[in-house]
Tab-separated table of C-alpha atoms in Angstrom:
chain	number	residue	atom	x	y	z
A	1	MET	CA	18.381	71.731	16.526
A	2	GLN	CA	17.362	68.021	15.874
A	3	LYS	CA	13.263	69.365	14.771
A	4	PHE	CA	15.119	71.932	13.197
A	5	PHE	CA	17.135	69.650	10.610
A	6	SER	CA	14.123	67.706	10.599
A	7	ASN	CA	12.086	70.965	8.798
A	8	LYS	CA	15.224	71.507	6.334
A	9	LYS	CA	15.234	68.434	4.807
A	10	LEU	CA	11.435	68.607	3.966
A	11	ILE	CA	11.465	71.903	2.635
A	12	ILE	CA	14.299	70.953	0.846
A	13	LEU	CA	12.416	67.983	-0.634
A	14	MET	CA	10.067	70.319	-1.111
A	15	LEU	CA	11.297	72.064	-3.239
A	16	ILE	CA	13.298	69.705	-5.528
A	17	ILE	CA	9.969	68.385	-6.156
A	18	ILE	CA	8.915	71.878	-7.248
A	19	VAL	CA	11.564	72.875	-9.640
A	20	THR	CA	11.027	68.958	-11.273
A	21	PHE	CA	7.846	69.612	-12.013
A	22	GLY	CA	8.178	73.677	-12.892
A	23	LEU	CA	11.307	72.238	-15.035
A	24	LEU	CA	8.953	69.214	-16.434
A	25	ALA	CA	6.112	72.405	-17.911
A	26	VAL	CA	8.453	74.833	-18.872
A	27	SER	CA	10.531	71.525	-20.775
A	28	VAL	CA	6.564	70.209	-22.679
A	29	ASN	CA	6.109	74.653	-23.327
A	30	ILE	CA	9.146	75.146	-24.893
A	31	LYS	CA	8.992	71.546	-26.772
A	32	ASP	CA	5.104	72.406	-28.175
A	33	LYS	CA	5.964	75.494	-29.437
A	34	LYS	CA	7.338	75.308	-33.592
A	35	SER	CA	9.019	78.806	-32.824
A	36	THR	CA	11.366	77.818	-30.293
A	37	PRO	CA	15.074	77.028	-31.688
A	38	PRO	CA	15.808	73.729	-31.889
A	39	VAL	CA	19.124	74.180	-29.780
A	40	VAL	CA	16.231	74.812	-26.829
A	41	GLN	CA	13.784	72.585	-28.258
A	42	GLN	CA	16.200	69.291	-27.752
A	43	VAL	CA	17.077	71.032	-24.479
A	44	GLY	CA	13.370	70.809	-23.577
A	45	ASN	CA	13.150	66.909	-24.741
A	46	ASP	CA	16.261	65.368	-22.946
A	47	THR	CA	14.851	67.591	-20.165
A	48	VAL	CA	11.293	65.345	-20.759
A	49	SER	CA	13.403	62.345	-21.429
A	50	ILE	CA	15.292	62.320	-17.617
A	51	VAL	CA	12.747	63.215	-15.901
A	52	GLY	CA	10.060	60.695	-16.839
A	53	GLY	CA	12.495	58.152	-16.767
A	54	ILE	CA	13.507	58.936	-13.124
A	55	PHE	CA	9.511	59.003	-12.719
A	56	ALA	CA	9.035	55.900	-14.375
A	57	TYR	CA	11.659	53.602	-13.481
A	58	PRO	CA	9.786	53.431	-9.386
A	59	THR	CA	6.965	52.759	-11.448
A	60	ASN	CA	7.809	49.980	-13.303
A	61	ALA	CA	9.854	48.514	-10.478
A	62	VAL	CA	6.476	48.611	-8.497
A	63	LYS	CA	5.068	47.340	-11.810
A	64	ASN	CA	7.521	43.730	-12.511
A	65	ALA	CA	7.604	43.587	-8.561
A	66	THR	CA	4.181	43.300	-9.071
A	67	SER	CA	3.682	40.678	-12.316
A	68	GLU	CA	6.536	38.934	-10.728
A	69	PHE	CA	4.902	38.129	-7.209
A	70	SER	CA	2.144	37.314	-9.373
A	71	ASP	CA	3.458	34.242	-11.064
A	72	LEU	CA	5.090	33.461	-8.324
A	73	TYR	CA	2.073	33.364	-6.581
A	74	ASN	CA	0.190	31.262	-9.555
A	75	THR	CA	3.460	28.872	-9.393
A	76	TYR	CA	2.953	28.006	-5.747
A	77	THR	CA	-0.805	27.460	-6.400
A	78	GLU	CA	-0.488	25.372	-9.368
A	79	ASN	CA	2.360	23.179	-7.165
A	80	ARG	CA	0.493	22.761	-4.460
A	81	ARG	CA	-2.724	21.770	-7.136
A	82	LEU	CA	0.043	18.916	-8.563
A	83	LYS	CA	1.220	17.853	-4.890
A	84	ALA	CA	-2.907	16.810	-4.812
A	85	LYS	CA	-3.137	15.252	-7.922
A	86	ILE	CA	-0.228	13.759	-6.937
A	87	GLY	CA	-1.381	12.237	-3.372
A	88	ASP	CA	-4.332	11.050	-4.824
A	89	LEU	CA	-2.882	9.274	-7.644
A	90	ALA	CA	-0.836	7.352	-4.903
A	91	GLN	CA	-3.900	6.631	-3.018
A	92	ASN	CA	-6.141	5.519	-6.369
A	93	GLN	CA	-2.747	3.311	-7.008
A	94	ALA	CA	-3.140	1.970	-4.191
A	95	ARG	CA	-6.492	0.898	-3.483
A	96	LEU	CA	-6.407	-0.254	-7.349
A	97	LYS	CA	-3.817	-2.934	-5.741
A	98	VAL	CA	-5.489	-4.015	-2.808
A	99	VAL	CA	-8.696	-4.843	-5.404
A	100	GLN	CA	-6.564	-6.671	-7.397
A	101	GLU	CA	-4.837	-8.506	-4.599
A	102	GLU	CA	-8.943	-8.867	-3.581
A	103	ASN	CA	-10.386	-9.695	-7.165
A	104	LYS	CA	-7.009	-12.224	-7.895
A	105	LYS	CA	-8.308	-13.950	-4.199
A	106	LEU	CA	-11.976	-14.443	-5.140
A	107	LYS	CA	-10.428	-15.886	-8.107
A	108	GLU	CA	-8.472	-18.775	-6.744
A	109	GLU	CA	-11.217	-19.579	-4.244
A	110	LEU	CA	-13.672	-20.030	-7.362
A	111	LYS	CA	-11.516	-22.023	-9.023
A	112	LEU	CA	-10.223	-24.265	-5.254
A	113	ASN	CA	-14.679	-24.061	-5.271
A	114	ALA	CA	-14.640	-25.791	-8.523
A	115	THR	CA	-12.173	-29.291	-7.853
A	116	LEU	CA	-14.014	-29.181	-4.813
A	117	THR	CA	-16.531	-31.612	-6.208
A	118	ASP	CA	-17.452	-33.889	-2.913
A	119	TYR	CA	-17.835	-31.296	-0.614
A	120	SER	CA	-19.937	-28.357	0.158
A	121	SER	CA	-17.982	-25.538	1.373
A	122	VAL	CA	-18.242	-21.334	2.809
A	123	ASN	CA	-16.184	-18.486	1.135
A	124	ALA	CA	-15.399	-16.476	4.123
A	125	SER	CA	-12.653	-13.254	4.794
A	126	VAL	CA	-10.207	-13.182	7.198
A	127	LEU	CA	-11.753	-10.027	10.284
A	128	SER	CA	-8.054	-9.970	11.747
A	129	ARG	CA	-4.592	-11.982	11.992
A	130	SER	CA	-2.692	-10.959	14.826
A	131	PRO	CA	0.869	-10.473	14.482
A	132	SER	CA	1.794	-11.582	17.690
A	133	SER	CA	0.058	-15.276	16.798
A	134	TRP	CA	0.792	-14.850	12.854
A	135	GLN	CA	1.609	-18.791	11.847
A	136	ASN	CA	-1.172	-20.095	14.715
A	137	TYR	CA	-5.057	-17.982	14.080
A	138	LEU	CA	-6.625	-16.019	12.674
A	139	THR	CA	-10.511	-14.964	12.520
A	140	ILE	CA	-12.695	-15.056	9.981
A	141	ASN	CA	-16.187	-13.586	9.279
A	142	ARG	CA	-18.397	-16.987	8.767
A	143	GLY	CA	-20.028	-18.502	11.955
A	144	GLN	CA	-23.057	-20.838	13.459
A	145	THR	CA	-25.246	-19.126	11.153
A	146	SER	CA	-23.918	-19.926	8.118
A	147	GLY	CA	-23.365	-23.312	9.334
A	148	LEU	CA	-20.357	-23.757	10.522
A	149	LYS	CA	-18.421	-26.409	13.042
A	150	LYS	CA	-15.745	-27.150	14.982
A	151	ASN	CA	-13.776	-29.025	13.276
A	152	MET	CA	-14.178	-27.989	10.350
A	153	PRO	CA	-11.286	-28.046	7.421
A	154	VAL	CA	-10.390	-24.485	5.725
A	155	MET	CA	-8.469	-23.817	2.469
A	156	SER	CA	-7.412	-20.363	0.754
A	157	GLY	CA	-5.950	-20.538	-2.598
A	158	LYS	CA	-4.948	-23.690	-3.945
A	159	GLY	CA	-4.706	-25.983	-0.574
A	160	LEU	CA	-4.749	-26.557	3.137
A	161	ILE	CA	-4.609	-24.081	5.569
A	162	GLY	CA	-5.788	-25.278	9.568
A	163	ARG	CA	-9.457	-25.969	10.763
A	164	ILE	CA	-12.346	-24.120	13.159
A	165	VAL	CA	-11.360	-24.723	16.617
A	166	GLU	CA	-13.827	-22.224	17.998
A	167	VAL	CA	-17.663	-21.165	16.374
A	168	ASP	CA	-19.431	-18.354	17.659
A	169	LYS	CA	-22.772	-17.072	15.435
A	170	ILE	CA	-21.305	-14.772	12.875
A	171	SER	CA	-17.269	-15.331	13.267
A	172	SER	CA	-15.236	-18.511	13.980
A	173	LYS	CA	-11.352	-19.276	15.250
A	174	VAL	CA	-9.143	-20.791	12.394
A	175	GLU	CA	-5.887	-22.712	13.928
A	176	LEU	CA	-3.748	-22.805	11.566
A	177	ILE	CA	-1.703	-25.524	9.483
A	178	SER	CA	1.678	-23.690	10.506
A	179	THR	CA	0.575	-23.411	14.115
A	180	ASN	CA	3.352	-23.872	16.538
A	181	ASN	CA	1.215	-25.588	19.281
A	182	GLU	CA	2.418	-28.649	20.399
A	183	LEU	CA	-1.130	-29.601	22.123
A	184	ASN	CA	-3.300	-29.968	19.048
A	185	ASP	CA	-4.469	-31.868	16.757
A	186	LYS	CA	-2.650	-32.990	13.855
A	187	PHE	CA	-3.587	-33.152	10.382
A	188	ALA	CA	-3.070	-36.773	9.451
A	189	ALA	CA	-1.479	-36.226	5.419
A	190	GLU	CA	-0.052	-38.608	2.411
A	191	ILE	CA	2.280	-38.826	-0.064
A	192	GLN	CA	0.555	-39.673	-2.885
A	193	SER	CA	3.804	-42.191	-4.500
A	194	THR	CA	2.980	-44.148	-7.643
A	195	ASN	CA	3.530	-47.282	-5.906
A	196	LYS	CA	2.120	-47.012	-2.586
A	197	ASN	CA	1.146	-43.863	-0.668
A	198	ILE	CA	2.865	-43.088	1.646
A	199	THR	CA	1.014	-41.510	5.073
A	200	GLY	CA	2.428	-39.359	8.046
A	201	VAL	CA	1.423	-36.626	10.047
A	202	ILE	CA	2.402	-32.525	9.468
A	203	SER	CA	4.091	-32.137	13.102
A	204	LYS	CA	5.146	-28.516	12.404
A	205	TYR	CA	6.449	-25.559	10.242
A	206	ASP	CA	9.402	-24.160	9.518
A	207	SER	CA	9.270	-20.486	9.693
A	208	ASP	CA	12.785	-20.265	7.596
A	209	SER	CA	11.919	-22.262	4.699
A	210	GLY	CA	8.297	-21.925	4.974
A	211	ASP	CA	7.737	-25.300	4.336
A	212	LEU	CA	5.663	-28.191	6.435
A	213	VAL	CA	6.768	-30.461	8.252
A	214	MET	CA	5.326	-34.096	8.021
A	215	GLU	CA	6.848	-36.540	9.992
A	216	ASN	CA	6.245	-40.047	11.899
A	217	VAL	CA	5.710	-41.378	7.770
A	218	THR	CA	5.677	-45.149	7.270
A	219	SER	CA	8.343	-45.672	4.481
A	220	THR	CA	10.569	-42.655	2.578
A	221	LYS	CA	12.156	-45.486	-0.298
A	222	ASP	CA	9.346	-44.028	-2.715
A	223	ILE	CA	9.602	-40.230	-1.425
A	224	LYS	CA	10.637	-37.812	-4.317
A	225	LYS	CA	10.330	-34.050	-4.469
A	226	GLY	CA	7.241	-32.808	-6.192
A	227	GLN	CA	4.924	-35.303	-5.925
A	228	LYS	CA	1.478	-34.202	-4.117
A	229	VAL	CA	0.735	-34.420	-0.415
A	230	ILE	CA	-3.066	-34.608	0.385
A	231	THR	CA	-4.286	-35.250	3.766
A	232	SER	CA	-5.442	-38.636	3.558
A	233	GLY	CA	-8.555	-38.644	6.373
A	234	LEU	CA	-7.151	-41.520	9.070
A	235	GLY	CA	-8.516	-40.339	12.529
A	236	GLY	CA	-12.591	-38.940	10.971
A	237	VAL	CA	-11.388	-35.481	11.794
A	238	THR	CA	-10.395	-34.117	8.478
A	239	PRO	CA	-11.864	-35.555	5.068
A	240	ARG	CA	-9.278	-37.636	2.628
A	241	GLY	CA	-8.053	-35.804	-0.398
A	242	LEU	CA	-7.602	-32.104	0.907
A	243	TYR	CA	-4.728	-30.444	-1.260
A	244	ILE	CA	-1.277	-30.184	1.325
A	245	GLY	CA	1.106	-29.111	-1.042
A	246	LYS	CA	4.518	-30.584	-2.826
A	247	VAL	CA	7.533	-32.443	-1.547
A	248	SER	CA	10.722	-30.231	-1.076
A	249	SER	CA	13.288	-32.314	0.406
A	250	VAL	CA	13.630	-35.161	2.670
A	251	LYS	CA	15.946	-34.484	5.655
A	252	LYS	CA	16.969	-36.221	9.131
A	253	ASP	CA	16.211	-35.087	12.354
A	254	ASN	CA	18.498	-33.462	14.625
A	255	TYR	CA	20.138	-37.059	16.000
A	256	GLY	CA	19.791	-38.300	12.233
A	257	MET	CA	17.277	-41.115	13.575
A	258	THR	CA	13.922	-41.030	11.912
A	259	ASN	CA	13.486	-38.831	8.317
A	260	SER	CA	10.883	-36.250	8.107
A	261	VAL	CA	10.016	-34.748	5.136
A	262	TYR	CA	9.381	-30.928	4.210
A	263	ILE	CA	6.770	-30.422	1.502
A	264	VAL	CA	6.292	-26.102	-0.482
A	265	PRO	CA	2.496	-25.517	0.786
A	266	ALA	CA	0.410	-24.958	-1.989
A	267	ALA	CA	-1.548	-21.784	-0.085
A	268	GLU	CA	0.319	-18.771	0.498
A	269	MET	CA	0.547	-19.183	4.346
A	270	ARG	CA	2.041	-15.470	4.918
A	271	ASN	CA	-1.097	-13.997	3.797
A	272	PHE	CA	-4.523	-14.389	2.589
A	273	THR	CA	-7.554	-12.586	2.808
A	274	VAL	CA	-9.969	-15.150	1.744
A	275	VAL	CA	-10.888	-18.637	2.695
A	276	THR	CA	-13.186	-21.678	2.331
A	277	VAL	CA	-14.257	-23.549	4.757
A	278	ILE	CA	-15.170	-27.210	4.166
A	279	LYS	CA	-18.602	-28.094	5.403
A	280	SER	CA	-19.230	-31.922	4.376
A	281	SER	CA	-19.204	-35.079	1.794
A	282	VAL	CA	-22.459	-33.615	-0.493
A	283	SER	CA	-23.969	-36.799	0.143
A	284	GLY	CA	-23.895	-36.550	3.731
A	285	GLU	CA	-24.765	-32.827	3.977
A	286	GLU	CA	-26.259	-32.144	7.316
């Protein structure tokens, strides 16, 4: 029974199609004859219009859908292309920033080298700086082949940042002036005063303020904010006259017994990629 109704529906659909095309053919034939009465011709025209509209609707719908899909695909493609360009732009901007920073560091090192007239120097790049020992050590890409030796001071930008403690063939380990290692060799320093230079030792680094701390000062009487601090050369390890920074303040220790001088480092201790190693005085160079 189900098969019969299916065949019946198919037969009805075929009859509708045959009748529709028949009416369309008759209407076109009547419309084209000049002898056809106006009323009949009008009916023929209306029939052609209705039937044409019935067949044109799905055709136009498919055409419009195809056009919309094409526009959507073009928009999607353009969107992907623009996203790719945005990604490339962001990458280029990041790369440009790195290059600009490196260029700035190199310019600072060139200015520094121009002021170090009494020393020979070697520029080096920072190879590594472990987060676990960020304030203590870093590794540079110069070593014995560049004439570097243990205890040579290292500077960056405008000021002292540390000294070499280990030397390999093509790399060296630098202990920073900001280290919290109490067993390291301290930097002997002096504050340049109008009356008499005041000496002491750079003993520690205040990570909260970013200041170096100078202790064992001979006197605090003539110390003023903004005075320059340099290496004193006492002890014979580091040459005299290397710039360390400027006096920020004078504070007493936790017990109120001794005074400590806080110094703003001339070098940016938190971030540098290029350094300068001070080899020796030009006249006494090996």
